[in-house]
Amino acid sequence: MDEKLNLRWGVERKLEFIEFRLFWEGYVNRGDIIDTFNVSVNQASTDLNRYLGLAPDNMSYDKSARTYVC
């Protein structure tokens, strides 16, 4: 995510959180975003999809674990 985009502060924080979790924990899921930012399931999904659009090679969905992994 080297490219600087004009994102709202809250969106930028959630994308940074996703990146942080992937780097340090190796995974992230919707529940992590919901619990941390108190957002809806739909908003958490939107944030994960936005991250995937910006950095598609950084994570993939593990169907058996039902989470995104690095």
Tab-separated table of N, CA and C in Angstrom:
chain	number	residue	atom	x	y	z
A	1	MET	N	0.819	-1.173	0.000
A	1	MET	CA	0.000	0.000	0.000
A	1	MET	C	0.872	1.248	0.000
A	2	ASP	N	1.784	1.323	-0.940
A	2	ASP	CA	2.688	2.458	-1.040
A	2	ASP	C	1.991	3.702	-1.574
A	3	GLU	N	1.013	3.492	-2.413
A	3	GLU	CA	0.328	4.597	-3.063
A	3	GLU	C	-0.563	5.331	-2.052
A	4	LYS	N	-0.387	6.653	-1.943
A	4	LYS	CA	-1.185	7.450	-1.006
A	4	LYS	C	-2.521	7.793	-1.649
A	5	LEU	N	-3.598	7.413	-1.001
A	5	LEU	CA	-4.934	7.668	-1.501
A	5	LEU	C	-5.614	8.698	-0.612
A	6	ASN	N	-6.617	9.347	-1.133
A	6	ASN	CA	-7.402	10.290	-0.345
A	6	ASN	C	-8.531	9.535	0.342
A	7	LEU	N	-8.230	8.950	1.492
A	7	LEU	CA	-9.209	8.179	2.242
A	7	LEU	C	-9.581	8.929	3.509
A	8	ARG	N	-10.801	8.713	3.950
A	8	ARG	CA	-11.203	9.285	5.228
A	8	ARG	C	-10.373	8.663	6.344
A	9	TRP	N	-10.238	9.411	7.422
A	9	TRP	CA	-9.398	8.985	8.539
A	9	TRP	C	-9.810	7.616	9.069
A	10	GLY	N	-11.113	7.389	9.257
A	10	GLY	CA	-11.599	6.116	9.793
A	10	GLY	C	-11.306	4.944	8.873
A	11	VAL	N	-11.472	5.166	7.584
A	11	VAL	CA	-11.188	4.109	6.605
A	11	VAL	C	-9.698	3.779	6.629
A	12	GLU	N	-8.886	4.816	6.678
A	12	GLU	CA	-7.438	4.615	6.720
A	12	GLU	C	-7.028	3.832	7.964
A	13	ARG	N	-7.634	4.130	9.110
A	13	ARG	CA	-7.312	3.402	10.350
A	13	ARG	C	-7.664	1.929	10.223
A	14	LYS	N	-8.820	1.622	9.619
A	14	LYS	CA	-9.222	0.220	9.474
A	14	LYS	C	-8.288	-0.524	8.531
A	15	LEU	N	-7.870	0.132	7.457
A	15	LEU	CA	-6.925	-0.508	6.537
A	15	LEU	C	-5.580	-0.743	7.223
A	16	GLU	N	-5.149	0.205	8.030
A	16	GLU	CA	-3.908	0.026	8.790
A	16	GLU	C	-4.039	-1.114	9.788
A	17	PHE	N	-5.208	-1.242	10.411
A	17	PHE	CA	-5.455	-2.329	11.355
A	17	PHE	C	-5.363	-3.685	10.652
A	18	ILE	N	-5.981	-3.777	9.468
A	18	ILE	CA	-5.922	-5.025	8.703
A	18	ILE	C	-4.472	-5.373	8.392
A	19	GLU	N	-3.723	-4.402	7.934
A	19	GLU	CA	-2.309	-4.617	7.613
A	19	GLU	C	-1.523	-5.056	8.849
A	20	PHE	N	-1.774	-4.404	9.974
A	20	PHE	CA	-1.107	-4.730	11.236
A	20	PHE	C	-1.400	-6.169	11.651
A	21	ARG	N	-2.667	-6.555	11.614
A	21	ARG	CA	-3.040	-7.914	12.020
A	21	ARG	C	-2.416	-8.961	11.103
A	22	LEU	N	-2.420	-8.695	9.803
A	22	LEU	CA	-1.810	-9.647	8.881
A	22	LEU	C	-0.327	-9.804	9.149
A	23	PHE	N	0.351	-8.699	9.420
A	23	PHE	CA	1.795	-8.741	9.646
A	23	PHE	C	2.133	-9.445	10.957
A	24	TRP	N	1.469	-9.082	12.044
A	24	TRP	CA	1.842	-9.597	13.366
A	24	TRP	C	1.149	-10.898	13.743
A	25	GLU	N	-0.103	-11.085	13.313
A	25	GLU	CA	-0.847	-12.298	13.682
A	25	GLU	C	-0.918	-13.313	12.545
A	26	GLY	N	-0.788	-12.832	11.304
A	26	GLY	CA	-0.849	-13.721	10.151
A	26	GLY	C	-2.259	-13.935	9.632
A	27	TYR	N	-3.245	-13.323	10.278
A	27	TYR	CA	-4.627	-13.472	9.848
A	27	TYR	C	-5.458	-12.287	10.330
A	28	VAL	N	-6.611	-12.125	9.733
A	28	VAL	CA	-7.596	-11.131	10.168
A	28	VAL	C	-8.958	-11.614	9.701
A	29	ASN	N	-9.996	-11.320	10.477
A	29	ASN	CA	-11.346	-11.675	10.045
A	29	ASN	C	-12.309	-10.536	10.350
A	30	ARG	N	-13.522	-10.690	9.885
A	30	ARG	CA	-14.516	-9.632	10.083
A	30	ARG	C	-14.735	-9.323	11.557
A	31	GLY	N	-14.746	-10.360	12.382
A	31	GLY	CA	-14.971	-10.170	13.815
A	31	GLY	C	-13.934	-9.260	14.448
A	32	ASP	N	-12.695	-9.354	13.997
A	32	ASP	CA	-11.639	-8.480	14.527
A	32	ASP	C	-11.976	-7.015	14.257
A	33	ILE	N	-12.439	-6.737	13.057
A	33	ILE	CA	-12.768	-5.357	12.675
A	33	ILE	C	-14.032	-4.893	13.406
A	34	ILE	N	-15.019	-5.764	13.482
A	34	ILE	CA	-16.267	-5.435	14.181
A	34	ILE	C	-15.991	-5.104	15.642
A	35	ASP	N	-15.209	-5.941	16.309
A	35	ASP	CA	-14.914	-5.732	17.728
A	35	ASP	C	-14.065	-4.495	17.976
A	36	THR	N	-13.100	-4.242	17.119
A	36	THR	CA	-12.182	-3.125	17.320
A	36	THR	C	-12.812	-1.784	16.987
A	37	PHE	N	-13.601	-1.735	15.914
A	37	PHE	CA	-14.127	-0.456	15.434
A	37	PHE	C	-15.633	-0.290	15.638
A	38	ASN	N	-16.284	-1.313	16.210
A	38	ASN	CA	-17.722	-1.254	16.477
A	38	ASN	C	-18.516	-0.903	15.212
A	39	VAL	N	-18.258	-1.677	14.156
A	39	VAL	CA	-18.948	-1.481	12.878
A	39	VAL	C	-19.802	-2.708	12.573
A	40	SER	N	-20.650	-2.597	11.568
A	40	SER	CA	-21.522	-3.705	11.169
A	40	SER	C	-20.744	-4.764	10.393
A	41	VAL	N	-21.373	-5.910	10.238
A	41	VAL	CA	-20.793	-6.997	9.441
A	41	VAL	C	-20.571	-6.514	8.009
A	42	ASN	N	-21.554	-5.810	7.460
A	42	ASN	CA	-21.417	-5.315	6.090
A	42	ASN	C	-20.248	-4.342	5.956
A	43	GLN	N	-20.074	-3.457	6.932
A	43	GLN	CA	-18.969	-2.497	6.871
A	43	GLN	C	-17.628	-3.211	6.976
A	44	ALA	N	-17.526	-4.212	7.845
A	44	ALA	CA	-16.284	-4.970	7.978
A	44	ALA	C	-15.949	-5.683	6.671
A	45	SER	N	-16.958	-6.247	6.020
A	45	SER	CA	-16.741	-6.911	4.728
A	45	SER	C	-16.277	-5.909	3.678
A	46	THR	N	-16.891	-4.732	3.681
A	46	THR	CA	-16.494	-3.681	2.740
A	46	THR	C	-15.038	-3.291	2.962
A	47	ASP	N	-14.629	-3.162	4.220
A	47	ASP	CA	-13.247	-2.790	4.526
A	47	ASP	C	-12.266	-3.865	4.073
A	48	LEU	N	-12.604	-5.124	4.286
A	48	LEU	CA	-11.733	-6.216	3.837
A	48	LEU	C	-11.637	-6.238	2.312
A	49	ASN	N	-12.755	-6.019	1.645
A	49	ASN	CA	-12.741	-5.997	0.180
A	49	ASN	C	-11.965	-4.798	-0.349
A	50	ARG	N	-12.058	-3.666	0.328
A	50	ARG	CA	-11.281	-2.490	-0.079
A	50	ARG	C	-9.787	-2.791	0.050
A	51	TYR	N	-9.406	-3.433	1.157
A	51	TYR	CA	-7.997	-3.797	1.348
A	51	TYR	C	-7.549	-4.752	0.238
A	52	LEU	N	-8.386	-5.741	-0.067
A	52	LEU	CA	-8.056	-6.688	-1.139
A	52	LEU	C	-7.871	-5.975	-2.469
A	53	GLY	N	-8.684	-4.968	-2.727
A	53	GLY	CA	-8.558	-4.208	-3.965
A	53	GLY	C	-7.266	-3.420	-4.043
A	54	LEU	N	-6.800	-2.935	-2.885
A	54	LEU	CA	-5.572	-2.139	-2.845
A	54	LEU	C	-4.311	-3.003	-2.802
A	55	ALA	N	-4.401	-4.156	-2.144
A	55	ALA	CA	-3.227	-5.025	-1.975
A	55	ALA	C	-3.640	-6.486	-2.150
A	56	PRO	N	-3.994	-6.888	-3.368
A	56	PRO	CA	-4.544	-8.230	-3.585
A	56	PRO	C	-3.591	-9.380	-3.262
A	57	ASP	N	-2.297	-9.123	-3.278
A	57	ASP	CA	-1.343	-10.196	-3.003
A	57	ASP	C	-1.016	-10.342	-1.520
A	58	ASN	N	-1.573	-9.485	-0.671
A	58	ASN	CA	-1.235	-9.508	0.751
A	58	ASN	C	-2.039	-10.508	1.570
A	59	MET	N	-3.207	-10.909	1.077
A	59	MET	CA	-4.011	-11.857	1.848
A	59	MET	C	-4.921	-12.650	0.931
A	60	SER	N	-5.339	-13.802	1.438
A	60	SER	CA	-6.309	-14.631	0.730
A	60	SER	C	-7.252	-15.235	1.766
A	61	TYR	N	-8.410	-15.662	1.314
A	61	TYR	CA	-9.413	-16.200	2.226
A	61	TYR	C	-9.222	-17.697	2.403
A	62	ASP	N	-9.114	-18.139	3.646
A	62	ASP	CA	-8.999	-19.550	3.980
A	62	ASP	C	-10.410	-20.026	4.359
A	63	LYS	N	-11.050	-20.767	3.469
A	63	LYS	CA	-12.435	-21.191	3.686
A	63	LYS	C	-12.587	-22.083	4.906
A	64	SER	N	-11.628	-22.957	5.151
A	64	SER	CA	-11.749	-23.874	6.287
A	64	SER	C	-11.619	-23.136	7.619
A	65	ALA	N	-10.777	-22.120	7.672
A	65	ALA	CA	-10.601	-21.341	8.902
A	65	ALA	C	-11.575	-20.156	8.961
A	66	ARG	N	-12.220	-19.854	7.841
A	66	ARG	CA	-13.150	-18.728	7.730
A	66	ARG	C	-12.497	-17.413	8.165
A	67	THR	N	-11.293	-17.202	7.632
A	67	THR	CA	-10.535	-15.986	7.937
A	67	THR	C	-9.610	-15.657	6.783
A	68	TYR	N	-9.144	-14.419	6.756
A	68	TYR	CA	-8.153	-14.017	5.758
A	68	TYR	C	-6.765	-14.247	6.329
A	69	VAL	N	-5.903	-14.839	5.534
A	69	VAL	CA	-4.540	-15.144	5.972
A	69	VAL	C	-3.533	-14.433	5.081
A	70	CYS	N	-2.371	-14.218	5.659
A	70	CYS	CA	-1.288	-13.541	4.957
A	70	CYS	C	-0.761	-14.416	3.835
